[in-house]
Each structure stands twice: as C-alpha cells, then as structure tokens.
C-alpha atoms as one frame of an Amber mdcrd trajectory, in Angstrom:
protein
  48.968 111.249 131.956  49.413 114.518 133.896  51.900 117.100 132.576  53.468
 117.262 136.212  55.053 113.841 136.087  57.392 114.450 133.058  58.030 118.070
 134.183  59.144 116.872 137.630  61.303 114.046 136.057  62.809 116.473 133.755
  63.636 118.730 136.493  65.221 116.021 138.446  67.248 114.896 135.356  68.372
 118.624 134.730  69.441 119.123 138.315  71.443 115.839 138.384  73.222 116.937
 135.060  73.939 120.491 136.433  75.433 118.883 139.730  77.570 116.607 137.578
  78.716 119.550 135.387  79.681 121.595 138.492  81.150 118.924 140.728  82.968
 116.630 138.418  86.528 116.892 137.487  86.744 114.195 134.766  85.913 115.769
 131.388  84.132 112.688 130.224  81.810 112.703 133.235  81.179 116.409 132.403
  80.212 115.732 128.847  77.869 112.837 130.060  76.274 115.390 132.446  75.708
 117.739 129.600  74.048 115.007 127.642  71.842 114.383 130.574  70.643 117.956
 130.699  70.080 117.785 127.059  67.964 114.722 127.437  65.918 116.635 130.284
  65.109 119.440 127.795  64.117 116.913 125.054  61.774 115.165 127.629  60.095
 118.746 128.448  59.842 119.451 124.673  58.092 116.159 123.962  55.721 116.418
 127.095  54.645 119.997 126.319  54.265 119.136 122.657  51.947 116.097 123.615
  49.941 118.367 126.076  49.499 121.199 123.734  48.468 118.972 120.881  45.510
 117.582 122.969  44.063 121.196 122.905  44.516 121.774 119.145  44.215 118.629
 116.951  45.799 120.107 113.865  49.302 120.972 115.161  52.761 120.660 113.535
  54.187 118.856 116.476  57.083 121.443 116.542  58.228 120.148 119.990  58.995
 116.641 118.646  60.764 118.152 115.529  62.818 120.361 117.768  63.762 117.360
 119.884  64.976 115.411 116.783  67.118 118.480 115.991  68.514 118.593 119.433
  69.266 114.926 119.344  71.381 115.510 116.048  73.220 118.364 117.645  73.900
 116.491 120.867  75.268 113.599 118.750  77.710 115.885 116.890  78.508 117.649
 120.097  79.427 114.438 121.927  81.622 113.107 118.810  83.644 116.256 118.658
  83.870 116.706 122.542  85.083 113.155 122.953  87.709 113.549 120.126  88.987
 116.714 121.844  89.137 114.947 125.303  90.964 111.968 123.752  93.369 114.259
 122.108  93.885 116.210 125.214  94.553 113.029 127.294  97.088 111.730 124.769
  99.150 114.864 124.913  98.844 115.595 128.625  98.227 112.243 130.093  95.202
 113.370 132.265  91.584 114.215 131.648  91.268 116.122 134.903  89.754 119.420
 134.281  91.484 121.147 137.322  94.966 120.099 136.294  94.295 121.212 132.521
  92.924 124.657 133.605  96.141 125.050 136.005  98.455 124.096 133.166  96.693
 126.371 130.483  96.742 129.488 133.007 100.609 128.897 133.663 100.260 127.988
 137.318 102.513 125.027 136.936 106.263 125.518 137.254 108.681 124.369 134.349
 111.389 123.399 136.796 111.741 119.835 137.332 111.899 119.972 141.184 108.617
 122.069 141.388 109.987 125.377 142.772 108.306 128.606 142.679 108.837 130.961
 139.730 112.133 132.705 139.395 112.480 136.423 139.692 112.892 136.821 135.961
 109.638 134.820 135.446 107.635 136.809 137.919 108.683 139.945 136.525 107.496
 138.902 133.204 104.338 137.813 134.766 103.750 141.071 136.426 104.682 142.975
 133.220 101.918 141.115 131.240  99.370 141.510 134.010
C-alpha cells in the first residue's frame, strides 16, 4: 500500500478533529475531537513506521511503540477529562464551554434580575484591571 493513503486519511481525521475543537461548545464533544486528533497522529506514526521498516529490516518499530504510549496517555487524559466535565456539570448544571468561560471571567451578574453591575462593582473591576 502506498504511504499517501494513510497520510491523507490521517490529515482528514486531524482536520475533522480540529474543526470539532474549534466549533463545538459541548465539553464532551471537544474531548472526543481531541481523541480524534490523537488517533490521526497514531495512524501517521504507524504508517510511517511500516514505510520506514521496509527500507531497513532490522528496526525497533519505534513508531508503533510511540503509538502504544500515546494510546495509554490518551486513555488517562479522557478519564481525567470526563471526571472534570462531570464534576463541572454537577456543580454548574451545564457543560457548555461558552457559559463556563463567561462565569469564570465574571461576566455574569450576581443579581437575580440580571441587571448590569452596580457602580461599586464596576469600580472594583476597574481598580483590579
């Protein structure tokens, strides 16, 4: 098999994952897109390892070893990431990244009717900025 086929497939997978990271608002979908990007890298590692091992018969298959290491790191990352997302969802009631970013930066009002910040709060905000 030619090297171009897995390389093109890997590029398409990576671009799909990159689009998912940039366009999605749900944290779980962003994590899935990161996993898609990691799998595209793994496909490239294995394809180039097989291609380079044809040239030299006595190789260590370092691409495949690095792929196994990447899979182990990705499994740990998705486990911790899902635990954090579930914890945030339980505390805030949403996994929407835009809402979480706004609440972390202090853009949401603490008043129940949603009015703008009072003059005392804006003065504190300007003093800290």
